[in-house]
Short mmCIF file of C-alpha atoms and ligand atoms in Angstrom, two decimals:
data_model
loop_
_atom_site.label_atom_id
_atom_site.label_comp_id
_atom_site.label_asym_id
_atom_site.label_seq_id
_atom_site.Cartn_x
_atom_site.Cartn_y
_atom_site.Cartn_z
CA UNK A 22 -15.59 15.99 -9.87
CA UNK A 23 -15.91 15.40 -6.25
CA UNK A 24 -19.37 16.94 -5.56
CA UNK A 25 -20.63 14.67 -8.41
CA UNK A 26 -18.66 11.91 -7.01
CA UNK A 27 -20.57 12.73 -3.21
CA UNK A 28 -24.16 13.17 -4.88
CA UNK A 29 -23.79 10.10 -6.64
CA UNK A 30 -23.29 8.26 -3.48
CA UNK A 31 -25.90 10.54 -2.15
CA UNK A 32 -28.37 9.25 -4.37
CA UNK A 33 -27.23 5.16 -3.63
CA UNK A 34 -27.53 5.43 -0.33
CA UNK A 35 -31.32 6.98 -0.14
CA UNK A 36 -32.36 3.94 -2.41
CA UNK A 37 -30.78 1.68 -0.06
CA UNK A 38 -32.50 3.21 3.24
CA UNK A 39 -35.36 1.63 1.49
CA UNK A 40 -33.92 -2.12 2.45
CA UNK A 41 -35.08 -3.19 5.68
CA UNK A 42 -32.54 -3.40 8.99
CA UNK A 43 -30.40 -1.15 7.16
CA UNK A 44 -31.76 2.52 7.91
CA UNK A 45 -29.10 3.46 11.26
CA UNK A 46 -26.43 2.83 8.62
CA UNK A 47 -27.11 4.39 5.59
CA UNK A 48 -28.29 7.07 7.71
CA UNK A 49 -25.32 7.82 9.41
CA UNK A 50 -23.15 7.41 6.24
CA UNK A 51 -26.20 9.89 4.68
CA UNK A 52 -25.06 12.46 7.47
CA UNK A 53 -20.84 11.91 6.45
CA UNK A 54 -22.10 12.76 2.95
CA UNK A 55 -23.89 15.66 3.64
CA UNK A 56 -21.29 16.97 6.01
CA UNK A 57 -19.00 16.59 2.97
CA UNK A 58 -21.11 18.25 1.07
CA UNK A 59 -21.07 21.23 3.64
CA UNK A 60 -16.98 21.21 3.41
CA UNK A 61 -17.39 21.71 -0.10
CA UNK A 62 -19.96 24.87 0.33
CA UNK A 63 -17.79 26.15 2.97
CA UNK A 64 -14.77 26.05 0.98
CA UNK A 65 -12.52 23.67 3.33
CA UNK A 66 -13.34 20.68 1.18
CA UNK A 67 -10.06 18.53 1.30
CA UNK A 68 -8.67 20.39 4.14
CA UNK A 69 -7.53 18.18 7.21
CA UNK A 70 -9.48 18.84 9.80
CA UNK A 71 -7.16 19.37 12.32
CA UNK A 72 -3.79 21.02 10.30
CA UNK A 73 -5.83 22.35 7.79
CA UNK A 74 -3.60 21.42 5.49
CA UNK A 75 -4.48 19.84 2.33
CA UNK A 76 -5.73 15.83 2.32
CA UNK A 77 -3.14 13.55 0.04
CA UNK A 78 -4.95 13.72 -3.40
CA UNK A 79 -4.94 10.21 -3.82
CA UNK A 80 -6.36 9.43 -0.75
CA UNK A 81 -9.20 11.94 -1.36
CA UNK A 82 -9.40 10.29 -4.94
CA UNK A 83 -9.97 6.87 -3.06
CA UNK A 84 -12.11 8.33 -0.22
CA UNK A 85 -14.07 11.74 -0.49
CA UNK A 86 -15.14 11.25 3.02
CA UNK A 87 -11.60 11.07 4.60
CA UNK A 88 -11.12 14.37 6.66
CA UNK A 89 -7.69 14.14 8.08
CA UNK A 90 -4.01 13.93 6.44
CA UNK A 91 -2.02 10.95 6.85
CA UNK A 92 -0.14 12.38 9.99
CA UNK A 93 -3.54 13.46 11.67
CA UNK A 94 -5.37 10.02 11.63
CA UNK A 95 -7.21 8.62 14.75
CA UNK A 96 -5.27 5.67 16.59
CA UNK A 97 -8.21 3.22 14.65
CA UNK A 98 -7.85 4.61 11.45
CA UNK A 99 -4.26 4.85 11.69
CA UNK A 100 -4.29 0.66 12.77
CA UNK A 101 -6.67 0.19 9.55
CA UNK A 102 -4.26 1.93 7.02
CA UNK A 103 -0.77 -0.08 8.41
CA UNK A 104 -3.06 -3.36 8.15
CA UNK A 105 -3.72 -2.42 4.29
CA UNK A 106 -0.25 -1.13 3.76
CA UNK A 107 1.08 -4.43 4.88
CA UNK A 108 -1.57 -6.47 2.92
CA UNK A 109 -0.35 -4.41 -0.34
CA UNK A 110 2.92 -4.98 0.19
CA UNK A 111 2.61 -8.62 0.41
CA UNK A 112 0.52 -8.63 -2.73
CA UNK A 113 3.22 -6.47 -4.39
CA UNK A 114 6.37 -9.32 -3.39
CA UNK A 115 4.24 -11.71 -5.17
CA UNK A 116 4.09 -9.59 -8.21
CA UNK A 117 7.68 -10.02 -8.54
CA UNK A 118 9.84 -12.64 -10.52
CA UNK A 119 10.90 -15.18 -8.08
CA UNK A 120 14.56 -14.65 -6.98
CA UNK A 121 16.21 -17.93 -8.07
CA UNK A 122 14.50 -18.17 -11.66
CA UNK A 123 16.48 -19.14 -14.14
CA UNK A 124 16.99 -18.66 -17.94
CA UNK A 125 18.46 -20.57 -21.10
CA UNK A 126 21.59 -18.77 -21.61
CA UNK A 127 21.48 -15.68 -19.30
CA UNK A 128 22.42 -14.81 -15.57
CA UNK A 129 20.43 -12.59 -13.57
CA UNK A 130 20.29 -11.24 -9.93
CA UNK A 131 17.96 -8.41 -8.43
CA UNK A 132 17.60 -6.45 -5.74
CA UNK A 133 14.40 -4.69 -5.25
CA UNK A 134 13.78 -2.63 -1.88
CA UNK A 135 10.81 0.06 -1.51
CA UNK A 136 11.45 2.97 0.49
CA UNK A 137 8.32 2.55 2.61
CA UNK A 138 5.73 -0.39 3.08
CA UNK A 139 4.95 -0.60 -1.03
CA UNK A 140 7.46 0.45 -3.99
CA UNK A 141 5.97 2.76 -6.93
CA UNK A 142 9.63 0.49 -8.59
CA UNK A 143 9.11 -1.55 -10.94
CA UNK A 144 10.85 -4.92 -12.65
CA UNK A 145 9.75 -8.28 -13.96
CA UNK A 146 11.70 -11.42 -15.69
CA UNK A 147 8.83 -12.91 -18.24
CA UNK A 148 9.60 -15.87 -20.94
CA UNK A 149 9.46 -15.40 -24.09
CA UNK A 150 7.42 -18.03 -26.50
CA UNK A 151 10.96 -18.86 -28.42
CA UNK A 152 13.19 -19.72 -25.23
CA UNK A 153 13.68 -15.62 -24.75
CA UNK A 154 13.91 -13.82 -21.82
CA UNK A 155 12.32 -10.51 -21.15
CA UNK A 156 13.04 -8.11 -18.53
CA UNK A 157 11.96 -5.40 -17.38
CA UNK A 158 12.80 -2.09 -14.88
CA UNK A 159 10.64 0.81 -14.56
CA UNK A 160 10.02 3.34 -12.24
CA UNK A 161 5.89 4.76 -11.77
CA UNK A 162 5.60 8.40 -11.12
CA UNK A 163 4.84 9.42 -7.58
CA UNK A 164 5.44 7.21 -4.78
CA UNK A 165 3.42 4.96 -1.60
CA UNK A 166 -0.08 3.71 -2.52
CA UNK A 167 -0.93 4.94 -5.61
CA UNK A 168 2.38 4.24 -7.35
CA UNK A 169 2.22 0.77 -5.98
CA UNK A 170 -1.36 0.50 -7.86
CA UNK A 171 0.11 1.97 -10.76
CA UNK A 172 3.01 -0.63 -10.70
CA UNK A 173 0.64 -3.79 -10.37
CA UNK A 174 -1.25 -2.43 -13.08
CA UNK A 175 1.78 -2.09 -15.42
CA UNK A 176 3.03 -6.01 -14.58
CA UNK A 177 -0.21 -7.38 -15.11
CA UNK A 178 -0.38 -5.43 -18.72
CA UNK A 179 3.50 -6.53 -19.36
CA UNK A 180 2.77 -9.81 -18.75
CA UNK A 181 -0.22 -10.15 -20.91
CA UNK A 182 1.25 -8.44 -23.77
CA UNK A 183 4.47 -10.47 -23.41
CA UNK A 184 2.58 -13.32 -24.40
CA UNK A 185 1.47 -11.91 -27.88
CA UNK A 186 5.31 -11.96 -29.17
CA UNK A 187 5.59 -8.34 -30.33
CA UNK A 188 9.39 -6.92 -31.16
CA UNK A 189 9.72 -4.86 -28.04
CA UNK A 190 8.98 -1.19 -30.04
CA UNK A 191 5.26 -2.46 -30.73
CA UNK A 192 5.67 -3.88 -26.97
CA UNK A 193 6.20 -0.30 -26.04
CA UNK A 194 3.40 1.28 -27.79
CA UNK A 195 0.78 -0.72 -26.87
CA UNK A 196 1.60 -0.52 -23.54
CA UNK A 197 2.29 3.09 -23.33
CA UNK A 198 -1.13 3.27 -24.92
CA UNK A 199 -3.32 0.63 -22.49
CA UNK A 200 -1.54 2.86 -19.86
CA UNK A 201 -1.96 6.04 -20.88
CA UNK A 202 -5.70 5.16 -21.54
CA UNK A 203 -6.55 3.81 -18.19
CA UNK A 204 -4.86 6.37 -15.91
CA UNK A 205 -5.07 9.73 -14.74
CA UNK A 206 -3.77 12.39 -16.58
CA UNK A 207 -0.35 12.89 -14.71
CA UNK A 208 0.42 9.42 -14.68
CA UNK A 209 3.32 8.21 -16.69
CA UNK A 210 6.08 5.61 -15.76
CA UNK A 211 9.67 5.09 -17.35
CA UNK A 212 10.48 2.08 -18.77
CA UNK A 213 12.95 -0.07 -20.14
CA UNK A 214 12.14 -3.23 -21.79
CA UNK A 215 14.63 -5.92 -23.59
CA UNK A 216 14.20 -9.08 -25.13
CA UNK A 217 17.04 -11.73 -24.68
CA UNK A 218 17.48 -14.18 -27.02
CA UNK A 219 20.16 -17.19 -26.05
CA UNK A 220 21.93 -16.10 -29.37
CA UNK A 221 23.24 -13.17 -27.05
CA UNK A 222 21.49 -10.91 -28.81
CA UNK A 223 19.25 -8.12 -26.99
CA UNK A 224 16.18 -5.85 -28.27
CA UNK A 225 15.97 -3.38 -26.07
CA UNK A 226 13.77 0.12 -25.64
CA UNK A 227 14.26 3.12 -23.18
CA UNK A 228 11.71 5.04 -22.89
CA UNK A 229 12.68 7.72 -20.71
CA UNK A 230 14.38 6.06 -17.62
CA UNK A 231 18.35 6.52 -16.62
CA UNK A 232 20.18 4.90 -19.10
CA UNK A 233 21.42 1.09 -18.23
CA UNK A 234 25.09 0.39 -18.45
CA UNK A 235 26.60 -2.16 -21.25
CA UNK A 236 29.77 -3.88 -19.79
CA UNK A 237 31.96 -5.06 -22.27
CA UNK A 238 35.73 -5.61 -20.53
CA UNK A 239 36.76 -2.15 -19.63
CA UNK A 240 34.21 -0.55 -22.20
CA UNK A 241 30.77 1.26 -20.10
CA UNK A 242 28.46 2.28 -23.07
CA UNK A 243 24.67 3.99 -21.84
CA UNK A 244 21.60 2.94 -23.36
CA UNK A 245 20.32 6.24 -23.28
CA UNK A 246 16.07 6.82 -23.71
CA UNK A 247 15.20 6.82 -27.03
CA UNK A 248 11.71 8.00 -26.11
CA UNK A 249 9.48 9.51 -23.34
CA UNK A 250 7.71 7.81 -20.92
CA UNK A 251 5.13 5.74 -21.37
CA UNK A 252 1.54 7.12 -20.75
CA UNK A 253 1.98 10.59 -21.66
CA UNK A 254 0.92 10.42 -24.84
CA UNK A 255 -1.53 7.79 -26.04
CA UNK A 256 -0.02 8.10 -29.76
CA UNK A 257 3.87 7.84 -28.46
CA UNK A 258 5.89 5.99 -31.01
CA UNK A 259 9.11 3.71 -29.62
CA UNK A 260 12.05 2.47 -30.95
CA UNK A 261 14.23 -0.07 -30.18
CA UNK A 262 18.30 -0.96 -30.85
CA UNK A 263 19.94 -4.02 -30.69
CA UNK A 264 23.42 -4.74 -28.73
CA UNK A 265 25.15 -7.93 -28.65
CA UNK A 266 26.40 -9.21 -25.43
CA UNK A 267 29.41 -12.16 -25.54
CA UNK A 268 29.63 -13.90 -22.96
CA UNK A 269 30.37 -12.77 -19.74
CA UNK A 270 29.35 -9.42 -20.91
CA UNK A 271 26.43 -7.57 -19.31
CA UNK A 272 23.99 -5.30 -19.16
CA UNK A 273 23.39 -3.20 -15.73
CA UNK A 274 19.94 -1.41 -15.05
CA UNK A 275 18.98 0.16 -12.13
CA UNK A 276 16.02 2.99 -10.87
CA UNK A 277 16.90 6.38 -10.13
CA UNK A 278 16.75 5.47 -6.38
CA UNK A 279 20.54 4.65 -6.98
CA UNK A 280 21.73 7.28 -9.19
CA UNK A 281 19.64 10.29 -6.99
CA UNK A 282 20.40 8.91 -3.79
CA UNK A 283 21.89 12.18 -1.76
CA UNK A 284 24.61 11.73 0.98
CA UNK A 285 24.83 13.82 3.86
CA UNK A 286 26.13 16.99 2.42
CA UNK A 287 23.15 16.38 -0.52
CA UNK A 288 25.67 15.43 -3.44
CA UNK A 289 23.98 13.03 -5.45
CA UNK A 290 25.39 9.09 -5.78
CA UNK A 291 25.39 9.78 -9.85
CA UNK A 292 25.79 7.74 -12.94
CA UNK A 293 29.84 8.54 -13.24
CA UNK A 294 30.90 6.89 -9.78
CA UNK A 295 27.97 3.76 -10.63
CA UNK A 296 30.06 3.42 -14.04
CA UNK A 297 33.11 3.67 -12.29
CA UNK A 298 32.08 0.76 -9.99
CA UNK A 299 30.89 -1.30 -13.17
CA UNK A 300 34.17 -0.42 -14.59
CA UNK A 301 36.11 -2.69 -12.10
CA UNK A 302 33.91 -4.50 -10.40
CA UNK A 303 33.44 -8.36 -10.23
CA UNK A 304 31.82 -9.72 -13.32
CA UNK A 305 29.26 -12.07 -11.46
CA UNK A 306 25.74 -10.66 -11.62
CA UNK A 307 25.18 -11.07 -8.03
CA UNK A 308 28.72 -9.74 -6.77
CA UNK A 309 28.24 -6.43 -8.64
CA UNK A 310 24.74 -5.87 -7.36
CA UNK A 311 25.99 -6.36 -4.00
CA UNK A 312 29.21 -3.91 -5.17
CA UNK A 313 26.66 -1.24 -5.86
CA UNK A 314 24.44 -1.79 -2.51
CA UNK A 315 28.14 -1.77 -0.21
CA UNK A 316 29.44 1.37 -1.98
CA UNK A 317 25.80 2.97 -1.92
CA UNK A 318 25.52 2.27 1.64
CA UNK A 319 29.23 3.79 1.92
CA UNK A 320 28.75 6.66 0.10
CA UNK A 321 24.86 7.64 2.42
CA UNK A 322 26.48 7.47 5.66
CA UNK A 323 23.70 7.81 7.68
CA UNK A 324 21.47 9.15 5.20
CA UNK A 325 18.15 6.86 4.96
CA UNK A 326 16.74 5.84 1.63
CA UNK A 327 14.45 8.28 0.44
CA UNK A 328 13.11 6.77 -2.73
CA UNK A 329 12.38 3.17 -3.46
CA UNK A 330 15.62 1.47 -5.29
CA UNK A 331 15.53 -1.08 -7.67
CA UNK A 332 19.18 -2.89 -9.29
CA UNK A 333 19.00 -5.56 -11.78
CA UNK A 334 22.23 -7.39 -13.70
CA UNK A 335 22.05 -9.55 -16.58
CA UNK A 336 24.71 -11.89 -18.05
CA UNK A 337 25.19 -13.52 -20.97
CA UNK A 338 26.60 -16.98 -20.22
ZN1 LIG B 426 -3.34 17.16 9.16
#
């Protein structure tokens, strides 16, 4: 794949060492080529140079040139990649809902915070044609750059196939199958996906992410997956259920940033002490997101985040 990938290039660049004023260039990316090509032969193609240890696949993917891991950069290139991480992560805030948006009959607060520059989490509050609200939570497999691709691809498809009106199971499928179509083969993402109607009334599919948590009073039911997730299979059928929320009931999702988060001792946060916390906590959508970040924090210690975490609340008026 790659040596095609380098001959190809090979072959653009001799036909453009045949436009005028640009023959130092093309010849000195000519001689990167070739040198590549000499990696390849030699059997150290995709090797850092300097640890010898193998080049992030992704990066390689993006750059069959690039000869040194992420932690053996030069100072220039090293400048170059923060200046594009910080670029995509501003492009990535603006790919998500706006915090104070608001919807005919439903409450909803968010927290969204990626472990490094860009988040391979995903979630997204769309309208529905008929005064419904969708939202959505997901979680890309992988994580930094390419999972961040991954997730703007997967909110620009949502929010184009939000407009057609589908009930969320034919939602599911067509984007599990746009996905699964237009990716590589190990990329998959698990999603959840319900449609909120002011009746109280949600449509809702799992497919394949930690279940969300239905308040009702004392009550904690899980929406467990009811499928795999999306993009494995380009043929993957979904269904859907339908709960009814009165109001002041709720529905809690969350990534599994929350539920795997390890303390120091490397016990896991878990999905028993996050129902337990649902359980009693304040009813407002905002004050039990904040209950979950204050007894996360409590229950790391010291312990950084290692995976992007993503919390979202909504409740029926
Ligand atoms: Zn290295």
């Amino acid at each position: 794949m790659f040596r095609d990938q380098l001959l190809d290039r090979r072959q653009k660049l001799e036909t453009a060492a045949a436009t005028p004023g640009r023959a130092n260039e093309v010849t000195r990316l000519l001689r990167e080529v070739d040198a590549a090509l000499g990696r390849m032969n030699a059997g150290v193609f995709g090797l850092c140079a300097t640890c010898h240890d193998p080049i992030e696949p992704e990066r390689l993917l993006a750059d069959p040139l690039t000869q040194f891991c992420l932690d053996h950069l030069t100072p220039n290139e090293q400048r170059a990649l923060e200046q594009d991480l910080e670029l995509a992560s501003r492009i990535q805030r603006e790919l998500l809902p706006k915090p104070d948006v608001r919807f005919d009959g439903w409450e909803i607060a968010q927290h969204y915070q990626p472990a490094g520059p860009v988040s391979g989490d995903y979630y997204d509050l769309i309208p529905g044609n008929a005064g419904q609200v969708y939202f959505l939570i997901g979680d890309v497999a992988g994580k930094g750059v390419a999972a961040a691709m991954l997730m703007s691809h997967l909110s620009a498809m949502l929010r184009t196939l939000v407009t057609v009106g589908l009930p969320v199971g034919q939602l599911m499928e067509r984007v599990s199958r746009v996905f699964c179509e237009s990716t590589l083969p190990a990329q998959y993402a698990t999603l959840v996906c319900g449609c909120a109607s002011s009746s109280g009334e949600i449509e809702v599919c799992n497919a394949g992410h930690p279940p969300p948590l239905l308040i009702c009073g004392d009550e904690i039911a899980r929406l467990d997956a009811t499928g795999l997730p999306i993009g494995m299979f380009c043929s993957e059928r979904f269904s859907s259920q339908i709960v009814r929320l009165a109001p002041g009931e709720m529905l809690l999702l969350y990534t599994d940033g929350l539920i795997e988060a390890q303390n120091a001792a490397g016990v896991e946060y878990g999905i028993e002490r996050l129902s337990a916390l649902a359980a009693s906590a304040n009813r407002q959508p905002k004050a039990i997101v904040d209950a979950c970040l204050h007894d996360l924090a409590g229950f790391r210690g010291a312990t950084g985040l290692a995976d992007d975490l993503t919390i979202l609340a909504v409740r029926r008026l």
